[in-house]
Amino acid sequence: MCTVMGFFTYYQTIGQIKFYTAEQESRALKVSKIVMRSIEYPMLDGEMEYVQKILEDLNEAEELYRIILCDWNGIIKHAGDAGLIGSSIKSEITKRSLQNKSLVNGFEYYGKEKVINYAMPIRNEKACNKCHGTERNMLGVLSVGISWLPTEKRIIALINRKIVVTLILIGAVGFFLTLWLSHYITRPISRLTAMADLASHGKSTIQFGKTIKCWEELDCNKTECPAYGGTDVPCWFVQNTLCRSKPSEKFPEKLEECIKCEIYKKYSGNEIMRLADSFKHMLYSLNQSEMELIISERKYRDLFNADPNPIFIVNGRTFAILDVNETTQAYYGYSRKEFLQKSFFDLSNRAYKDMIDDFASIKKGEILHYLKRQHCRKDNEFFYVNIHVRPAEYMKQHALIITTSDVTESVEKETQLIQAGKMAALGTMASGIAHELNQPLNVIKVGSDFFIKMMDRGESIDKKTFRTMAEEMSRYVDRASDIINHMRDFARVSDGTGAEININKPIADVFRVLKQQLTLRQIYIELDFAENLPPILADHNRLEQVFINLITNARDALEAREKTWKKILKVRTFVEDKHVVAIVSDNGKGIPADIIDKIFEPFLTTKKIGAGTGLGLSISYEIVKDYGGEITVESKEDVGTSFKITFPAISQKSA
């Protein structure tokens, strides 16, 4: 009865508290909307001084604790308290409203004052566009804080009244119940409680209750029985016992057999005794489970630490490192304590946006692979790793298991191979470079000869002519310098790290050098570059090498056709299904069908001995793959060849 009274009073009190709370929250929302309507028209008319005056007047109301109006950067532009103007917002609710662009409400504390705060976004409507433009869809947030103190006082008074009445009623009923229950219930349970208290303090091996030696009383010699010689728990709790000449079932199913046994009839006792035996069985089972967990954890830790690769367990939302194996500590040079204070992305000196986005959206069962990403040891030594990621559950939270493997040596060898490919490409570009440099040199030569000739004649040069020729010579010097710098940049060793680039730019740089070669060979060039392409994550230098390889291969395939053939080289770029695509095609000799499946293998070439290394397409394939791209080929003999390169586009989010 006391319990019923207590529950009834409790739920009644909770209901009234919820009512008062909902009523005040509804009132706070109405007040916030009134404030918004009060300043709406002055804001649309641009009368911000009047807006400030309204906020200051409203702030005088007793229930309004704080009113602020901030812009999208979180800077307070207007406030009921003019002293807050120009400062940054500190309210977490207002910050969430800015971030989520939606109405957010909740409780906050300003000092010791509890306030219910409503933060409402101010939309950039059509009437606002003339001042604020259309670039943003939200101009700021209006935050209205209403004191919670009056409502809190009402709730406290209500609770106090309910408590007093309930205590009086419970005291009266409890007095009479205590007299009756003390003799029959309290004393036996107090003994059981004392044992439970000992167990709760870690004394799980305490001995209490009766000790049963069923094998002695039944004169049983089945020593292989699990209950034989054991006194930790009564035998009817032990599974697989052999009392009936065969293994029994588990508890509690086996009780159907045990209740027929003389031992059970003699020792099971009344309800309180059975409760004590069940409690003893529970402690015994907990001890067994604890030992199994310890053994399992040791096995996991041994396997975890024995892995030769670094393994990270990372929080699936914040990417904070939760655990690492011993290999990771030895490899990176940080202690486990130092690792637990870092994010996984602290191990790299670069912000890999693609990885951050992928980590946040990875699904159960999905596996992510990242090739040749740069990491840093504690001594600031950089190295390259391949990264493998899969989701998991760790300590009841979403986590990621990340494995890294050192590929620095292979990256260095690949870099050397790519550099060798660049040098070979420069050789094929030599005649084009010479032509590009000859034209500026000829202009400079003609200009200098003209100046010398006029000086020898003793004739003066008018200022306009002199300036025009000097500017023209300077322009061609700059052009020659650009060509030389371009070749120098192309020849340098690239670290292979990607940046956001437009794929049209490396293609255009290739044709700056190769266009003359192709023209002299009577090859028609068709360029179809899509405008406003989204950027991709790649290295300009290495992509230029890829397209040099493809275009020179197309040139050689076209050269193999008869002289009367109209030779056409096409390069097209476009967007397809959130990917940036470049297609290099020709109507040349084509690739034999028996080798097209092996075209990207190293040292495979269809050219004459000495005319090619067979590494161009292999290098191009590896470069494209490094940046998450894909390269495919379609070819038919005596019809032509088309290479399609696809890269994932980087989405451009508005600021």
XYZ file of C-alpha atoms in Angstrom:
655
model
C 0.000 0.000 0.000
C 2.834 2.383 0.853
C 4.390 1.612 -2.502
C 1.140 2.295 -4.335
C 0.739 5.582 -2.503
C 4.306 6.519 -3.270
C 3.990 5.689 -6.967
C 0.662 7.513 -7.213
C 2.097 10.631 -5.603
C 5.266 10.415 -7.674
C 3.505 10.126 -11.027
C 0.992 12.804 -10.069
C 3.846 15.145 -9.170
C 5.725 14.299 -12.354
C 2.599 14.997 -14.394
C 2.111 18.398 -12.785
C 5.792 19.269 -13.255
C 5.542 18.341 -16.937
C 2.410 20.464 -17.232
C 4.077 23.523 -15.702
C 7.204 22.940 -17.758
C 5.283 22.567 -21.030
C 3.176 25.601 -20.188
C 6.259 27.753 -19.545
C 8.045 26.419 -22.659
C 4.964 27.210 -24.752
C 4.841 30.666 -23.231
C 8.549 31.163 -23.885
C 8.044 30.210 -27.558
C 5.154 32.655 -27.860
C 7.259 35.433 -26.318
C 10.110 34.607 -28.744
C 7.728 34.799 -31.709
C 6.342 38.124 -30.418
C 9.891 39.494 -30.225
C 10.561 38.249 -33.762
C 7.411 39.928 -35.080
C 8.289 43.147 -33.232
C 11.583 43.528 -35.076
C 10.572 41.943 -38.415
C 9.337 45.049 -40.213
C 12.074 47.429 -38.917
C 14.644 44.873 -40.112
C 13.050 44.655 -43.572
C 13.098 48.472 -43.759
C 16.750 48.560 -42.689
C 15.933 50.567 -39.515
C 18.432 48.711 -37.308
C 18.580 51.586 -34.764
C 14.854 51.059 -34.188
C 15.485 47.302 -33.866
C 18.087 48.007 -31.144
C 15.636 50.304 -29.322
C 12.913 47.614 -29.413
C 15.302 44.994 -28.010
C 16.387 47.337 -25.203
C 12.736 48.114 -24.317
C 11.779 44.440 -24.354
C 14.777 43.577 -22.184
C 13.224 45.655 -19.389
C 10.459 43.061 -19.006
C 10.933 41.073 -15.809
C 10.581 37.629 -17.412
C 12.994 38.338 -20.292
C 16.540 37.619 -19.163
C 18.460 38.162 -22.399
C 17.710 39.075 -26.046
C 20.435 39.017 -28.706
C 20.494 39.236 -32.495
C 23.660 37.782 -34.108
C 24.835 37.403 -37.699
C 25.825 34.155 -39.454
C 29.365 34.419 -38.036
C 28.087 34.365 -34.456
C 28.849 38.059 -33.789
C 26.212 39.896 -31.722
C 24.918 42.838 -33.772
C 22.018 43.926 -31.545
C 21.049 43.063 -27.969
C 18.787 44.143 -25.142
C 22.023 44.666 -23.207
C 24.016 47.059 -25.412
C 27.224 45.953 -23.710
C 27.049 42.604 -25.519
C 27.132 44.164 -29.017
C 30.238 43.185 -30.993
C 31.075 40.138 -28.888
C 30.846 36.491 -29.989
C 27.945 34.356 -28.873
C 28.620 31.923 -26.043
C 25.246 30.202 -26.016
C 25.529 26.595 -27.244
C 21.860 26.641 -28.253
C 22.415 29.701 -30.454
C 25.488 28.043 -31.988
C 23.472 24.913 -32.802
C 20.773 27.048 -34.425
C 23.450 28.700 -36.596
C 24.888 25.328 -37.519
C 21.597 23.478 -38.129
C 19.747 26.522 -39.570
C 16.669 25.602 -37.548
C 14.775 26.497 -34.365
C 16.628 25.210 -31.279
C 15.519 25.517 -27.663
C 16.688 24.297 -24.288
C 17.977 25.255 -20.881
C 21.228 27.131 -20.231
C 22.863 28.649 -17.198
C 24.155 32.216 -17.036
C 26.069 32.144 -13.816
C 23.578 30.672 -11.340
C 20.576 31.833 -13.375
C 18.721 29.046 -15.231
C 17.227 30.307 -18.474
C 15.083 28.671 -21.164
C 16.557 29.842 -24.442
C 14.875 29.874 -27.881
C 17.145 30.479 -30.892
C 15.284 31.152 -34.174
C 17.042 31.449 -37.533
C 16.446 34.610 -39.582
C 15.899 33.512 -43.184
C 17.197 35.455 -46.170
C 13.860 36.167 -47.814
C 13.266 37.960 -51.104
C 12.762 41.292 -49.352
C 16.229 40.902 -47.790
C 18.053 40.118 -51.040
C 18.531 43.755 -52.022
C 20.776 44.310 -48.969
C 22.152 40.861 -48.292
C 22.179 39.251 -51.723
C 21.191 35.649 -52.378
C 24.461 33.941 -51.516
C 23.263 32.790 -48.067
C 19.911 31.389 -47.111
C 20.219 32.469 -43.464
C 21.236 35.937 -42.169
C 21.580 35.191 -38.467
C 19.783 34.080 -35.317
C 17.463 35.765 -32.826
C 18.056 34.330 -29.340
C 15.522 35.012 -26.549
C 16.248 33.865 -22.991
C 13.452 33.715 -20.402
C 14.137 33.257 -16.685
C 13.147 29.874 -15.339
C 13.180 30.988 -11.677
C 9.406 31.724 -11.261
C 8.416 28.349 -12.700
C 11.092 26.601 -10.654
C 9.718 28.114 -7.447
C 6.210 26.878 -8.286
C 7.517 23.379 -8.975
C 9.540 23.261 -5.729
C 6.532 24.391 -3.701
C 4.390 21.719 -5.355
C 6.958 18.985 -4.679
C 7.316 20.012 -1.039
C 3.552 19.838 -0.467
C 3.316 16.422 -2.102
C 6.254 15.086 -0.110
C 4.833 16.227 3.221
C 1.402 14.709 2.567
C 2.881 11.474 1.238
C 5.259 11.086 4.182
C 2.435 11.511 6.660
C 0.319 8.868 4.934
C 3.215 6.453 4.450
C 4.300 6.916 8.059
C 0.874 5.996 9.363
C 0.513 2.919 7.162
C 4.137 1.908 7.607
C 3.899 1.876 11.372
C 1.219 -0.795 11.391
C 2.811 -2.837 8.606
C 6.169 -2.827 10.366
C 4.724 -4.433 13.459
C 3.344 -7.307 11.403
C 6.224 -7.812 8.956
C 9.107 -7.509 11.385
C 8.790 -10.958 12.809
C 8.067 -12.839 9.560
C 10.119 -11.053 6.887
C 12.596 -8.501 8.191
C 14.839 -10.717 10.282
C 15.411 -13.446 7.646
C 16.035 -10.897 4.896
C 18.424 -8.888 7.069
C 20.664 -11.933 7.271
C 20.574 -12.286 3.468
C 21.220 -8.543 3.082
C 24.305 -8.800 5.251
C 25.684 -11.472 2.918
C 24.804 -9.386 -0.148
C 26.598 -6.407 1.367
C 29.761 -8.482 1.800
C 29.508 -9.604 -1.822
C 28.991 -6.025 -3.044
C 32.294 -5.066 -1.404
C 34.153 -7.564 -3.569
C 34.074 -10.526 -1.197
C 32.595 -12.823 -3.815
C 34.230 -15.913 -2.310
C 32.438 -15.616 1.022
C 30.973 -18.823 2.411
C 27.361 -18.694 3.478
C 24.342 -20.950 3.510
C 24.428 -24.688 3.907
C 27.137 -26.994 2.575
C 25.782 -30.033 0.765
C 27.826 -33.183 0.100
C 25.365 -35.164 -1.939
C 27.908 -37.833 -2.934
C 28.445 -38.783 0.735
C 24.790 -38.956 1.683
C 23.894 -40.974 -1.443
C 27.050 -43.074 -1.208
C 27.833 -42.072 -4.814
C 31.182 -42.959 -6.414
C 30.720 -41.153 -9.749
C 33.810 -39.010 -9.410
C 33.429 -37.750 -12.986
C 30.176 -35.999 -12.014
C 30.605 -32.169 -11.978
C 28.903 -31.981 -8.542
C 31.265 -34.551 -6.953
C 33.497 -32.870 -4.345
C 32.047 -29.428 -4.931
C 30.518 -27.329 -2.168
C 30.316 -23.901 -3.824
C 26.659 -24.290 -4.848
C 23.940 -26.895 -4.232
C 24.045 -29.768 -6.690
C 20.721 -28.882 -8.359
C 22.375 -25.722 -9.762
C 25.216 -27.738 -11.364
C 24.639 -28.711 -14.992
C 25.475 -32.066 -16.584
C 25.268 -33.976 -13.305
C 25.145 -37.804 -13.510
C 22.550 -38.610 -10.873
C 20.392 -40.507 -13.386
C 23.286 -42.258 -15.140
C 23.274 -39.652 -17.914
C 24.104 -35.945 -18.085
C 21.340 -33.725 -16.793
C 20.092 -30.511 -18.353
C 20.978 -26.943 -17.359
C 19.404 -24.998 -14.527
C 16.453 -24.365 -14.205
C 15.239 -27.084 -16.617
C 16.935 -29.777 -14.549
C 14.765 -28.961 -11.509
C 12.076 -31.202 -12.976
C 14.409 -34.129 -12.183
C 15.931 -32.719 -8.998
C 12.671 -32.149 -7.139
C 12.288 -35.953 -7.030
C 15.699 -36.327 -5.357
C 16.050 -36.922 -1.593
C 18.834 -34.303 -1.339
C 16.633 -31.572 -2.837
C 13.690 -32.469 -0.577
C 15.952 -32.378 2.474
C 17.928 -29.180 1.793
C 15.852 -26.941 -0.525
C 14.047 -25.377 2.474
C 11.505 -22.555 2.404
C 11.341 -19.523 0.124
C 13.964 -17.563 2.070
C 16.402 -20.487 2.033
C 15.841 -20.982 -1.703
C 16.464 -17.276 -2.221
C 19.773 -17.571 -0.371
C 20.777 -20.569 -2.489
C 19.833 -18.686 -5.686
C 21.901 -15.723 -4.560
C 24.826 -18.023 -3.914
C 24.381 -19.530 -7.393
C 24.270 -16.043 -8.924
C 27.602 -15.104 -7.302
C 29.132 -18.368 -8.439
C 27.971 -17.769 -12.033
C 29.265 -14.203 -11.950
C 32.669 -15.424 -10.794
C 32.747 -17.976 -13.610
C 31.720 -15.358 -16.186
C 34.312 -12.927 -14.879
C 37.054 -15.513 -15.268
C 35.907 -16.289 -18.822
C 35.919 -12.581 -19.662
C 39.429 -12.167 -18.287
C 40.668 -15.123 -20.349
C 38.879 -13.819 -23.450
C 40.301 -10.309 -22.973
C 43.813 -11.733 -22.632
C 43.383 -13.702 -25.852
C 42.119 -10.603 -27.661
C 44.982 -8.491 -26.316
C 47.578 -11.114 -27.277
C 46.207 -11.372 -30.823
C 45.869 -7.594 -31.031
C 49.477 -7.009 -29.992
C 50.870 -9.881 -32.066
C 49.740 -8.377 -35.379
C 52.821 -7.124 -37.294
C 50.910 -4.111 -38.647
C 49.863 -1.039 -36.645
C 46.188 -1.273 -35.610
C 44.094 1.640 -34.367
C 40.660 1.563 -32.779
C 39.106 4.960 -33.469
C 35.887 6.644 -32.379
C 33.517 6.504 -35.355
C 32.276 10.068 -34.861
C 35.138 12.147 -33.426
C 37.937 9.943 -34.867
C 39.722 10.103 -31.504
C 42.071 7.149 -30.941
C 40.601 4.733 -28.372
C 43.243 1.993 -28.434
C 46.376 0.875 -30.303
C 48.426 -2.313 -30.377
C 52.060 -2.577 -29.334
C 53.217 -2.584 -32.959
C 51.682 0.864 -33.411
C 53.511 2.246 -30.375
C 56.839 0.859 -31.587
C 56.293 1.997 -35.174
C 55.074 5.549 -34.585
C 57.148 6.247 -31.476
C 54.258 7.432 -29.293
C 53.253 5.829 -26.011
C 49.731 4.463 -25.594
C 48.887 7.408 -23.311
C 50.050 9.877 -25.984
C 47.995 8.086 -28.653
C 44.826 8.305 -26.552
C 45.162 12.110 -26.572
C 45.231 12.277 -30.376
C 42.870 12.018 -33.309
C 43.763 9.590 -36.097
C 44.144 12.554 -38.450
C 46.770 14.099 -36.124
C 49.177 11.471 -37.494
C 49.200 13.159 -40.905
C 50.490 16.591 -41.849
C 47.755 16.893 -44.485
C 43.981 17.230 -44.226
C 42.532 14.373 -46.283
C 38.965 15.628 -46.857
C 37.951 12.485 -48.720
C 38.934 10.277 -45.788
C 37.086 12.440 -43.259
C 33.894 12.328 -45.331
C 34.222 8.568 -45.939
C 34.891 7.805 -42.264
C 31.769 9.731 -41.242
C 29.510 7.883 -43.708
C 30.955 4.347 -43.636
C 28.307 1.636 -43.353
C 28.290 -1.691 -41.533
C 30.161 -4.348 -43.506
C 31.847 -1.773 -45.751
C 35.648 -1.728 -46.101
C 37.637 1.334 -47.178
C 41.108 1.320 -48.720
C 43.435 4.291 -49.139
C 46.758 4.000 -50.903
C 50.010 5.839 -50.234
C 48.863 8.332 -47.608
C 51.519 10.278 -45.720
C 51.944 9.778 -41.964
C 54.415 11.180 -39.453
C 56.285 9.547 -36.573
C 56.945 11.256 -33.254
C 60.422 12.321 -34.456
C 58.734 14.121 -37.426
C 59.942 11.509 -39.917
C 57.424 11.148 -42.742
C 56.536 7.869 -44.402
C 53.808 6.433 -46.651
C 51.149 3.930 -45.599
C 48.253 2.032 -47.102
C 45.188 2.394 -44.883
C 42.396 -0.175 -44.417
C 39.235 0.800 -42.504
C 36.188 -1.129 -41.402
C 33.423 -0.275 -38.894
C 33.015 -2.134 -35.607
C 31.507 -1.823 -32.149
C 33.905 -1.042 -29.301
C 32.798 -0.573 -25.690
C 29.180 -0.189 -26.874
C 30.014 2.683 -29.197
C 30.461 3.060 -32.949
C 34.144 2.657 -33.793
C 36.498 2.089 -36.707
C 39.273 -0.512 -36.873
C 42.087 0.992 -38.924
C 45.176 -0.897 -40.081
C 48.176 0.826 -41.665
C 51.020 -0.815 -43.567
C 54.284 0.903 -44.480
C 54.755 1.221 -48.261
C 57.470 3.890 -48.206
C 60.000 1.690 -49.993
C 57.609 0.805 -52.818
C 56.554 4.468 -53.132
C 60.189 5.520 -53.481
C 60.791 2.901 -56.176
C 57.603 3.906 -57.955
C 58.667 7.558 -57.781
C 61.966 6.645 -59.413
C 60.120 4.739 -62.128
C 57.751 7.659 -62.704
C 60.702 10.044 -62.867
C 62.346 7.824 -65.479
C 59.084 7.927 -67.420
C 59.134 11.719 -67.239
C 62.622 11.860 -68.692
C 61.506 9.602 -71.546
C 58.491 11.857 -72.102
C 60.733 14.926 -72.205
C 62.677 13.254 -74.995
C 59.532 12.874 -77.079
C 58.682 16.516 -76.388
C 62.103 17.835 -77.390
C 61.206 18.937 -80.917
C 58.053 20.679 -79.694
C 60.017 22.484 -76.999
C 62.623 23.567 -79.550
C 59.914 24.994 -81.821
C 58.244 26.811 -78.935
C 61.578 28.366 -77.931
C 62.635 29.216 -81.514
C 59.724 31.575 -82.088
C 60.512 33.842 -79.077
C 64.222 33.733 -79.957
C 63.479 34.761 -83.568
C 61.414 37.733 -82.395
C 64.179 38.801 -80.003
C 66.783 38.342 -82.766
C 64.810 40.437 -85.277
C 64.279 43.187 -82.723
C 67.938 43.339 -81.676
C 69.086 43.334 -85.328
C 66.737 46.247 -86.033
C 68.176 48.285 -83.141
C 71.775 47.594 -84.282
C 70.942 48.492 -87.901
C 69.367 51.810 -86.910
C 72.310 52.622 -84.661
C 74.811 51.848 -87.476
C 72.915 54.194 -89.773
C 72.864 56.883 -87.153
C 69.105 57.072 -87.412
C 66.879 57.685 -84.427
C 63.954 55.490 -83.477
C 60.759 57.190 -82.486
C 59.569 56.437 -78.968
C 56.393 54.669 -80.055
C 58.237 52.217 -82.323
C 60.960 51.662 -79.729
C 58.430 50.956 -76.979
C 56.343 48.646 -79.192
C 59.374 46.516 -80.165
C 60.718 46.453 -76.604
C 57.343 45.314 -75.237
C 57.098 42.620 -77.924
C 60.614 41.342 -77.128
C 59.786 41.349 -73.396
C 56.567 39.411 -74.025
C 58.406 36.718 -75.962
C 61.125 36.519 -73.303
C 58.345 35.852 -70.772
C 56.900 33.218 -73.076
C 60.260 31.447 -73.375
C 60.697 31.699 -69.609
C 57.246 30.135 -69.061
C 58.161 27.215 -71.346
C 61.458 26.615 -69.544
C 59.780 26.854 -66.122
C 57.083 24.465 -67.285
C 59.672 21.908 -68.354
C 61.576 22.361 -65.103
C 58.408 21.870 -63.046
C 57.505 18.816 -65.094
C 60.980 17.307 -64.622
C 61.055 17.788 -60.858
C 60.380 14.844 -58.559
C 56.780 15.049 -57.345
C 55.898 13.884 -53.844
C 52.662 12.481 -55.278
C 50.356 14.190 -52.792
C 47.114 15.400 -54.292
C 45.551 18.842 -54.419
C 42.309 20.203 -55.831
C 42.842 20.822 -59.562
C 40.813 21.275 -62.737
C 41.588 18.381 -65.075
C 41.515 20.726 -68.086
C 44.706 22.486 -66.940
C 47.228 19.593 -67.200
C 45.700 18.601 -70.567
C 46.071 22.171 -71.858
C 49.723 22.262 -70.681
C 50.456 19.088 -72.664
C 49.144 20.617 -75.892
C 51.218 23.758 -75.315
C 54.277 21.593 -75.995
C 52.976 18.797 -78.251
C 50.597 20.767 -80.469
C 53.323 21.751 -82.970
C 54.569 18.150 -83.252
C 51.047 16.926 -83.953
C 50.390 19.687 -86.484
C 53.603 18.936 -88.399
C 52.500 15.289 -88.611
C 49.199 16.457 -90.139
C 47.204 15.271 -87.134
C 43.945 17.150 -86.607
C 43.297 18.043 -82.982
C 39.754 18.292 -81.587
C 39.486 19.597 -78.026
C 36.141 19.651 -76.226
C 36.691 20.858 -72.662
C 33.613 21.195 -70.459
C 33.465 24.469 -68.574
C 33.028 24.804 -64.806
C 34.218 21.264 -64.109
C 34.293 20.347 -60.409
C 37.843 19.862 -59.083
C 39.450 16.475 -58.497
C 42.076 15.417 -55.976
C 45.305 14.757 -57.915
C 48.797 16.084 -58.714
C 49.039 18.412 -61.746
C 52.558 17.226 -62.575
C 51.664 13.530 -62.593
C 48.413 13.995 -64.493
C 50.344 15.881 -67.161
C 52.607 12.834 -67.476
C 49.540 10.564 -67.880
C 48.146 12.642 -70.745
C 51.587 12.971 -72.400
C 51.782 9.156 -72.459
C 48.271 8.786 -73.905
C 48.678 11.535 -76.516
C 52.115 10.343 -77.698
C 50.738 6.794 -77.968
C 47.853 8.147 -80.035
C 50.354 10.061 -82.192
C 52.355 6.892 -82.855
C 49.184 4.922 -83.658
C 48.119 7.616 -86.158
C 51.613 7.682 -87.706
C 51.239 3.979 -88.463
C 48.322 4.711 -90.805
C 48.816 5.467 -94.506
C 49.721 9.047 -95.436
C 46.391 9.734 -97.134
C 44.451 8.883 -93.968
C 42.833 11.832 -92.186
C 44.391 11.548 -88.741
C 42.198 12.796 -85.897
C 43.052 13.094 -82.196
C 40.162 13.970 -79.875
C 40.259 14.943 -76.193
C 36.972 15.503 -74.368
C 36.207 16.281 -70.707
C 32.818 16.195 -68.987
C 30.992 15.271 -65.773
C 29.259 11.909 -65.437
C 27.514 10.586 -62.327
C 29.512 12.728 -59.837
C 32.763 11.860 -61.611
C 35.023 13.927 -63.849
C 35.803 12.107 -67.101
C 38.493 12.673 -69.738
C 38.498 10.681 -72.983
C 41.519 10.553 -75.312
C 40.635 8.904 -78.630
C 42.203 8.508 -82.064
C 41.371 6.848 -85.364
C 44.762 5.207 -85.601
C 45.953 1.644 -86.080
C 44.270 0.303 -82.928
C 45.410 -2.315 -80.400
C 45.447 -6.027 -81.300
C 42.621 -7.910 -79.591
C 44.990 -10.566 -78.168
C 46.889 -8.049 -76.014
C 44.275 -5.443 -75.095
C 43.633 -7.154 -71.732
C 47.360 -6.857 -70.929
C 47.818 -3.282 -72.145
C 48.527 -1.873 -68.661
C 51.158 -4.486 -67.758
C 54.751 -3.225 -67.400
C 57.139 -3.608 -70.379
C 54.335 -4.544 -72.777
C 54.705 -2.576 -76.030
C 53.587 -2.912 -79.633
C 56.304 -0.567 -80.870
C 59.540 -1.563 -82.529
C 62.561 -2.427 -80.391
C 64.101 0.797 -79.095
C 60.996 2.845 -79.852
C 59.312 2.376 -76.486
C 59.915 1.059 -72.962
C 56.454 -0.415 -72.383
C 56.191 1.528 -69.127
C 54.060 4.503 -70.204
C 50.619 2.932 -69.768
C 51.702 0.973 -66.682
C 52.891 4.186 -65.004
C 49.741 6.015 -66.104
C 47.568 3.245 -64.657
C 49.321 3.458 -61.254
C 49.095 7.262 -61.156
C 45.366 7.256 -61.912
C 44.725 4.533 -59.337
C 46.686 6.458 -56.668
C 44.143 9.270 -56.834
C 41.082 7.025 -56.675
C 40.548 7.090 -60.426
C 39.946 4.467 -63.090
C 41.375 4.113 -66.599
C 39.805 1.856 -69.227
C 40.465 1.263 -72.921
C 38.354 0.398 -75.938
C 40.064 -0.380 -79.224
C 39.463 -2.012 -82.570
C 42.162 -2.689 -85.119
C 42.164 -0.299 -88.089
C 39.347 1.708 -86.444
C 40.946 3.443 -83.466
C 41.489 3.527 -79.719
C 39.782 5.366 -76.864
C 41.134 5.726 -73.318
C 38.642 6.812 -70.638
C 39.944 8.250 -67.364
C 37.496 8.779 -64.490
C 38.103 10.572 -61.178
C 35.655 11.165 -58.293
C 34.630 14.829 -58.234
C 35.115 16.920 -55.109
C 31.812 18.530 -54.188
C 31.923 22.301 -53.791
C 29.930 23.276 -50.723
C 28.896 26.854 -50.260
C 30.539 28.774 -47.467
